[in-house]
Tab-separated table of C-alpha atoms and ligand atoms in Angstrom:
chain	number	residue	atom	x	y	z
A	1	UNK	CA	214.386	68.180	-53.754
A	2	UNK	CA	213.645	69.954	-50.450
A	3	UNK	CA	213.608	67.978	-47.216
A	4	UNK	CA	209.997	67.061	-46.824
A	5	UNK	CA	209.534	65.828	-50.051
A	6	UNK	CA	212.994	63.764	-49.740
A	7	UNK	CA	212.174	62.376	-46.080
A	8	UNK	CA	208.616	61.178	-47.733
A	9	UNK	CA	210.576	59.434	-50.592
A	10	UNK	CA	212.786	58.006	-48.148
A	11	UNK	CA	209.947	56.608	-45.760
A	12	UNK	CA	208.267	55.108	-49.059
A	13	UNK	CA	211.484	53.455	-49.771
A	14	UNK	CA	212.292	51.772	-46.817
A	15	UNK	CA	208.655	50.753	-46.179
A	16	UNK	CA	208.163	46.950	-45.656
A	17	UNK	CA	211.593	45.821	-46.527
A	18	UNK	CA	213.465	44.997	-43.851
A	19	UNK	CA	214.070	41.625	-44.883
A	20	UNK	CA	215.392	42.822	-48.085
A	21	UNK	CA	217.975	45.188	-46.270
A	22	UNK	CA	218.880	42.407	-43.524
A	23	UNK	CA	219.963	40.308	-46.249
A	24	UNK	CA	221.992	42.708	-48.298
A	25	UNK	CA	222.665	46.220	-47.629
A	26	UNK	CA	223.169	45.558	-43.648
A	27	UNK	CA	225.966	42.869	-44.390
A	28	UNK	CA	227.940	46.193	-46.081
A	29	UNK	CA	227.172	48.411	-43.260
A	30	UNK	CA	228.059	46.030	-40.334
A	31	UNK	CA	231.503	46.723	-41.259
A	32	UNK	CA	232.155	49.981	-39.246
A	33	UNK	CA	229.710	48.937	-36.144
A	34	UNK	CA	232.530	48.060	-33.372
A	35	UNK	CA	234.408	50.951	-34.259
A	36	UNK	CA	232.021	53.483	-34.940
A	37	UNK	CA	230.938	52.725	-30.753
A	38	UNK	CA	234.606	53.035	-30.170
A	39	UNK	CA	234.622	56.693	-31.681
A	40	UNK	CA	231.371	57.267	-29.303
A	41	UNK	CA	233.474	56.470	-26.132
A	42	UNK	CA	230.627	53.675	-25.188
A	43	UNK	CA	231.021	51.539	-22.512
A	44	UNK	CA	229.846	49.505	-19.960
A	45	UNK	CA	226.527	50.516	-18.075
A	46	UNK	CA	226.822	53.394	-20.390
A	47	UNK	CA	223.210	54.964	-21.952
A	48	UNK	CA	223.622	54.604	-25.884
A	49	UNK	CA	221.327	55.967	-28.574
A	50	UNK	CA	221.333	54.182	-31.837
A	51	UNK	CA	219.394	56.512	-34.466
A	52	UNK	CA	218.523	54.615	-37.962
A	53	UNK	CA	219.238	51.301	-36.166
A	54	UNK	CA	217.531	49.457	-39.237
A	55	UNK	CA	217.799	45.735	-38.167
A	56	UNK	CA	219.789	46.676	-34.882
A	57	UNK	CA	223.543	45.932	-36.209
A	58	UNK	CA	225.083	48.367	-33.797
A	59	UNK	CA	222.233	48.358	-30.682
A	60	UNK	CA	222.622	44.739	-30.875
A	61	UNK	CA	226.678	44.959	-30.389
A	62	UNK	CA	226.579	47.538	-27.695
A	63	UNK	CA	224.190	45.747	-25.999
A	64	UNK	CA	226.256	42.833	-26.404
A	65	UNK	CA	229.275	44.491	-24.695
A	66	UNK	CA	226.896	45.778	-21.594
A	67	UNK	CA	226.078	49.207	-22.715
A	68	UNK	CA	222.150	50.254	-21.863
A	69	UNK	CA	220.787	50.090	-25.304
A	70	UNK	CA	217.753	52.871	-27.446
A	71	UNK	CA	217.281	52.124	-31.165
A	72	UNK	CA	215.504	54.389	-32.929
A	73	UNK	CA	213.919	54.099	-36.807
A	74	UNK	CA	211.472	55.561	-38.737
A	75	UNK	CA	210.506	52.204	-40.924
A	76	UNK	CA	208.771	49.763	-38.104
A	77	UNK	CA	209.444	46.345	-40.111
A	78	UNK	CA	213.181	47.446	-39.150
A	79	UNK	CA	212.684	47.766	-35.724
A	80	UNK	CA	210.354	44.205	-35.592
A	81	UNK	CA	213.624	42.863	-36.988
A	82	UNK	CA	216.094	44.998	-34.418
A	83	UNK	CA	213.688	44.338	-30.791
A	84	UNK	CA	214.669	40.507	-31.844
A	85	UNK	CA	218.157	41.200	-31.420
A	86	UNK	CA	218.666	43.545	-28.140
A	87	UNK	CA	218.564	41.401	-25.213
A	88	UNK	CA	217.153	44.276	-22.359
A	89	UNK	CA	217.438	46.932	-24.813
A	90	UNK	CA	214.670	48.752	-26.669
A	91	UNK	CA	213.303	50.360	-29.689
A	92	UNK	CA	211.495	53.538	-30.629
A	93	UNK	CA	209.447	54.670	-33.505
A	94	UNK	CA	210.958	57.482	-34.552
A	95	UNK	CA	212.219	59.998	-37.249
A	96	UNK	CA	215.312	62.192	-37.535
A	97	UNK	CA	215.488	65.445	-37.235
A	98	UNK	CA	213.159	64.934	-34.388
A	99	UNK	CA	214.092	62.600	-31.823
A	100	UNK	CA	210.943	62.156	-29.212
A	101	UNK	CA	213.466	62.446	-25.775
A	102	UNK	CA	214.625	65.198	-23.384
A	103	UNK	CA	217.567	66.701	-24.100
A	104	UNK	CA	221.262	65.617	-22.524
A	105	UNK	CA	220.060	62.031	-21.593
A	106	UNK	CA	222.352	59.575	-23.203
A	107	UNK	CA	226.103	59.374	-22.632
A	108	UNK	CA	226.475	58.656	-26.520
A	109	UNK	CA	224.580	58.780	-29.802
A	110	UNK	CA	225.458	56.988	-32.719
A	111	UNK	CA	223.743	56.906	-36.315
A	112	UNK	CA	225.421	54.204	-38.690
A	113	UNK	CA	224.625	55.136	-42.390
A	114	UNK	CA	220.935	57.409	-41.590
A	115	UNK	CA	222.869	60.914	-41.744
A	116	UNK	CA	222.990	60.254	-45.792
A	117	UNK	CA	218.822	59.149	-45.685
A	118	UNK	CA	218.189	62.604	-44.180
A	119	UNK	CA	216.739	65.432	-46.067
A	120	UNK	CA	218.271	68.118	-43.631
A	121	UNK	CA	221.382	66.846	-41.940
A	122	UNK	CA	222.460	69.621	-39.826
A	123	UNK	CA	219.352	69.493	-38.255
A	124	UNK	CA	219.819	65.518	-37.380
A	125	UNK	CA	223.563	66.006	-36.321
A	126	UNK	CA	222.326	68.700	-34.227
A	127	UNK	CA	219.197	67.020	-32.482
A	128	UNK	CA	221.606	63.964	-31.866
A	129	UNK	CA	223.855	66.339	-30.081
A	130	UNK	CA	220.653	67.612	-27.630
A	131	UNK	CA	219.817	64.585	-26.735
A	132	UNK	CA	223.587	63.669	-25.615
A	133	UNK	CA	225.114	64.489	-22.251
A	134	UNK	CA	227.283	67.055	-22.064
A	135	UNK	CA	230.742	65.182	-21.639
A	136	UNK	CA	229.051	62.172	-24.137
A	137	UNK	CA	229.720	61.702	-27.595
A	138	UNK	CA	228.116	61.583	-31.330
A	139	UNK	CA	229.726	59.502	-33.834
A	140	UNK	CA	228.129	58.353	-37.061
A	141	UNK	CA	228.977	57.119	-40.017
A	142	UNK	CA	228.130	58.319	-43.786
A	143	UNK	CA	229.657	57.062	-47.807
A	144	UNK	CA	232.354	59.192	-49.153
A	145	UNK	CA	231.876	60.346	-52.550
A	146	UNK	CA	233.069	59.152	-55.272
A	147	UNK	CA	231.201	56.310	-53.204
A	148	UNK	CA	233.439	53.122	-52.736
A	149	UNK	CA	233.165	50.236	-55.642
A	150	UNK	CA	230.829	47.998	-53.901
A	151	UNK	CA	228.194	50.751	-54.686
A	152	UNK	CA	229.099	52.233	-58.032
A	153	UNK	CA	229.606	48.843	-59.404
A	154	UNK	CA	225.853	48.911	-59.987
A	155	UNK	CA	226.173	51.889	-62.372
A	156	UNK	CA	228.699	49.864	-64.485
A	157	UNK	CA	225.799	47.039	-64.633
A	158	UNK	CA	222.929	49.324	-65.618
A	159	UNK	CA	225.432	50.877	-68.197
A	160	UNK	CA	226.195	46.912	-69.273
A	161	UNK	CA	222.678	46.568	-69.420
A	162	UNK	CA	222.066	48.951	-71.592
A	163	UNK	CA	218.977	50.353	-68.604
A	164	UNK	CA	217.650	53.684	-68.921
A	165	UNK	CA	217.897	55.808	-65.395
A	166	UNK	CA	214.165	57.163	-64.509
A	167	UNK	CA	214.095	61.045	-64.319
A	168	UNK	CA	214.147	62.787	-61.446
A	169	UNK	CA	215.889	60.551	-59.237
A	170	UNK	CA	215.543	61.942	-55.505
A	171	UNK	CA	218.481	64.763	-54.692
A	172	UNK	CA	219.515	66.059	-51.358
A	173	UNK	CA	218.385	69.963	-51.758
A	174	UNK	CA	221.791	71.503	-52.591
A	175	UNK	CA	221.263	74.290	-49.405
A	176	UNK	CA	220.807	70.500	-46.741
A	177	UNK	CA	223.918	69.261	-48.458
A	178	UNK	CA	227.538	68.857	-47.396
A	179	UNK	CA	230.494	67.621	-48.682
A	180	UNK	CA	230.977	63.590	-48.095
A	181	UNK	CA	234.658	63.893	-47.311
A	182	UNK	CA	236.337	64.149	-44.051
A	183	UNK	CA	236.504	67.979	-43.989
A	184	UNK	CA	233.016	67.944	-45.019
A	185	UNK	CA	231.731	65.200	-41.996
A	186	UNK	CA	234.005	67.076	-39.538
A	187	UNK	CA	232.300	70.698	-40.376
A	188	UNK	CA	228.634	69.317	-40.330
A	189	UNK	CA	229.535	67.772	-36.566
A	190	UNK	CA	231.482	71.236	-35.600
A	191	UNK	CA	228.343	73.235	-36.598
A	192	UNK	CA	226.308	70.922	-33.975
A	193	UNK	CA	228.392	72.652	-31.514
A	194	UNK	CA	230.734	69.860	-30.849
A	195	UNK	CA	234.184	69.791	-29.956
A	196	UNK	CA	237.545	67.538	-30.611
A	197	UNK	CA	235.970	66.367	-33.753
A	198	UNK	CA	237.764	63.607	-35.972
A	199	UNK	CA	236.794	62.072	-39.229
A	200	UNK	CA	238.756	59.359	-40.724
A	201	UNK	CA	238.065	57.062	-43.511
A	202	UNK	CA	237.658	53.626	-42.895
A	203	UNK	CA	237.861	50.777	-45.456
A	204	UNK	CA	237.304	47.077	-45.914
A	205	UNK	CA	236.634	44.275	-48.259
A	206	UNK	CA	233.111	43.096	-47.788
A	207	UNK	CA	232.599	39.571	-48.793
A	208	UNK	CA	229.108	38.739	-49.376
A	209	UNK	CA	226.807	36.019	-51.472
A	210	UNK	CA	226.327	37.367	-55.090
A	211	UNK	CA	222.553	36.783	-54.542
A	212	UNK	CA	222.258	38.399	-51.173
A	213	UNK	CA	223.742	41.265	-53.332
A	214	UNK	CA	221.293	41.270	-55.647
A	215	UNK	CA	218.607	40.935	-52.983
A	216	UNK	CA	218.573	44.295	-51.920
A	217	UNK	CA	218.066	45.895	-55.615
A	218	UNK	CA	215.751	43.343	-56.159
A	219	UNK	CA	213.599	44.332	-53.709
A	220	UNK	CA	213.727	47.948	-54.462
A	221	UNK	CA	216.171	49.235	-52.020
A	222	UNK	CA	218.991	52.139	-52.594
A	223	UNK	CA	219.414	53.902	-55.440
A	224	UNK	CA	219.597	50.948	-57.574
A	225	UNK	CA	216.743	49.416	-56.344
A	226	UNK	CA	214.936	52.597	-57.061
A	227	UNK	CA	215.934	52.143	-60.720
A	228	UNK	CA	215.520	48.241	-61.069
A	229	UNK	CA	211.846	49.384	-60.021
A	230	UNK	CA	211.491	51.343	-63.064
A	231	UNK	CA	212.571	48.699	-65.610
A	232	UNK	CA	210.156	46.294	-67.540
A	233	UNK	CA	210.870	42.898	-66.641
A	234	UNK	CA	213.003	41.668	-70.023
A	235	UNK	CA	215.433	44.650	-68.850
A	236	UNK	CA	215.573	43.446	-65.633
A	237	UNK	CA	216.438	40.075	-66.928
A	238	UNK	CA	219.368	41.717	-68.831
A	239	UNK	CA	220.338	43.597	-65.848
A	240	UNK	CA	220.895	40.530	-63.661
A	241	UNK	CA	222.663	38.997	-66.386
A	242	UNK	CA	225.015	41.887	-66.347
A	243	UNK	CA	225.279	41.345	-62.422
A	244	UNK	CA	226.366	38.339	-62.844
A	245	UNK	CA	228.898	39.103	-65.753
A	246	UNK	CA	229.880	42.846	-64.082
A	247	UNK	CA	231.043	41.169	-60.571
A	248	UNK	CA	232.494	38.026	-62.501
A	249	UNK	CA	235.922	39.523	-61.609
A	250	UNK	CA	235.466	40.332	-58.089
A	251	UNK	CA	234.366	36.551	-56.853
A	252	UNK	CA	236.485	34.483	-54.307
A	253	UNK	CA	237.319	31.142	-54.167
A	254	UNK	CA	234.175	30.501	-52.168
A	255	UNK	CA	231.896	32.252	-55.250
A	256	UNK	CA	231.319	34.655	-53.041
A	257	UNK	CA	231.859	39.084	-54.264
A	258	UNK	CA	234.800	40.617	-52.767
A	259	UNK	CA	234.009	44.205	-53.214
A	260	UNK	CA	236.068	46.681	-51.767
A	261	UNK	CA	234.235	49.231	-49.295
A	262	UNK	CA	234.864	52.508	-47.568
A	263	UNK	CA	233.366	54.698	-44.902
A	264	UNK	CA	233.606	58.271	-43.580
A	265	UNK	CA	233.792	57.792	-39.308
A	266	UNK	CA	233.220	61.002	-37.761
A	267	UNK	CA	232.788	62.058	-33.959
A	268	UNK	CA	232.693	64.892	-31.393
A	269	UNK	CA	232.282	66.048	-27.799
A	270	UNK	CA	229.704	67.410	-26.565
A	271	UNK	CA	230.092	69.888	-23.815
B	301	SAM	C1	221.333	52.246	-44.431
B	301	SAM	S1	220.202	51.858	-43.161
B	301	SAM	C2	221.325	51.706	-41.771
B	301	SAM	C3	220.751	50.855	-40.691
B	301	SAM	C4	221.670	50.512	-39.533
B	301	SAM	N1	222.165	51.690	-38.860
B	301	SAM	C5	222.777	49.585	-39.924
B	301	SAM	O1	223.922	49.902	-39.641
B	301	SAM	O2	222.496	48.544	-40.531
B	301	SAM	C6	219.376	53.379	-42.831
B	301	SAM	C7	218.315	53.269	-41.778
B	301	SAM	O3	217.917	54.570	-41.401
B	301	SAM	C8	216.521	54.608	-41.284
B	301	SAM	N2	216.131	55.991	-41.512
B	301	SAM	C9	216.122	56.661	-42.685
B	301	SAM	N3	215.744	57.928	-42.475
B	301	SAM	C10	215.518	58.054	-41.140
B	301	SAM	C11	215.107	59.131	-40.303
B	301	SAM	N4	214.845	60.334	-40.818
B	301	SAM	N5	214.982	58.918	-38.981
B	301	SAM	C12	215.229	57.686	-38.459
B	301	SAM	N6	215.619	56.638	-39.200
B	301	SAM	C13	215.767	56.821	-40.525
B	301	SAM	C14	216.005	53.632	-42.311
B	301	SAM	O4	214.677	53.206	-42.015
B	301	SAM	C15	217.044	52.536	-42.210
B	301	SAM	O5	216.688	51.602	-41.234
């Protein structure tokens, strides 16, 4: 799928559900938010840029620990959600790989989880990279593949389920792709032109509400909301009875999923 026509799929996909996302998918990716801003070397009084803020998970911590706070996103309902969040910060309609400021102007850039929603990466890393400082940093976040269980659970339930995948489902062109391994995060930031670049692998348990789970899917979202979409209604009854039977093992003694969860952290200088 080349860029254009995977950025349009990606704006259609995101459109209107921030709610959805805010009560699911967000919980997942809150996980790496403190040190992801570690990795960008933010601090006090410090300019940050938060591209793909979504419902302002990261913009809302940094502002939170006195940095001077920019969240970007291309999906509005995500920044309604974020501006409610950022005390003195603010948001920006806006969509990678074209960021609407002048270049070296923040003393860090961060993008948690938007590199992989990008139909030409380089190009994103690399106009993250312009608009940092030279002595600032980029960090971002992206899944490793084989993604972590929390996600490819939802195969094993449409398997359970017996649910047909649709055709066609949207690719990264294979010429905008890059490995989703450390090597692979560490060589798309070098070819930005940054420096002392590190990507490690961080992982977690995240415990979340079996429903809030099922929210995001439910409401169209990711991959598997994409093919929960194109189910008639007496599969997607079947589908959320395999939910229910597929994360049976992973439930805590509150009833709430413990699903394990990994991410690949990578940073760099710019200079
Ligand atoms: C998985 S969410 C991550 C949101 C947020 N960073 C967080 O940690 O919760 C991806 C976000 O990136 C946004 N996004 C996707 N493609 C984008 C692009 N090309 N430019 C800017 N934002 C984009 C989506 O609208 C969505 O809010």
């Amino acid at each position: 799928m080349k860029s254009p026509e995977f950025d349009g799929h990606e704006r259609a996909r995101w459109a209107g559900r921030a709610a959805a996302y805010d009560r699911s998918f967000a919980r997942l990716c809150a996980h790496p938010a403190a040190a992801l801003l570690e990795a960008a070397g933010v601090d006090k009084g410090h300019r940050l840029l938060d591209v793909g803020t979504g419902t302002g998970t990261v913009a809302a911590l940094a502002c939170s620990q006195g940095a001077s706070v920019l969240a970007v996103d291309a999906e509005p309902s995500m920044l309604d959600i974020a501006a409610t969040r950022l005390p003195g910060g603010a948001t920006v309609l806006a969509t990678l790989p074209v960021l609407p400021f002048p270049a070296r102007v923040f003393d860090a850039t961060v993008g948690n989880f938007v590199v992989n929603h990008v139909g030409n990466p380089a190009s994103a890393v690399a106009e993250m990279t312009r608009v940092t400082r030279p002595g600032g940093r980029v960090a971002l976040t992206v899944w490793p593949s084989p993604p972590p269980l929390a996600q490819r659970l939802w195969g094993d339930i449409f398997d359970a389920a017996g649910a047909e995948r649709p055709r066609g489902l949207p690719r990264l062109d294979p010429v905008n792709d890059f490995p989703r391994t450390e090597e692979g995060v560490a060589d798309l930031l070098g070819r930005a032109g940054l420096t002392e670049v590190t990507c490690t692998t961080v992982s977690w348990t995240l415990h979340v509400d079996p429903d809030d789970w099922w929210a995001g899917p439910a409401a169209g979202l990711s991959t598997a909301g994409l093919i929960l979409d194109h189910q008639p209604p007496s599969v997607v009854a079947e589908v959320r009875a395999a939910f229910d039977e597929v994360t049976a093992p992973f439930r805590d003694d509150r009833g709430l999923l413990a699903l394990p969860a990994s991410a690949l952290l990578g940073a760099g200088l710019k200079h």
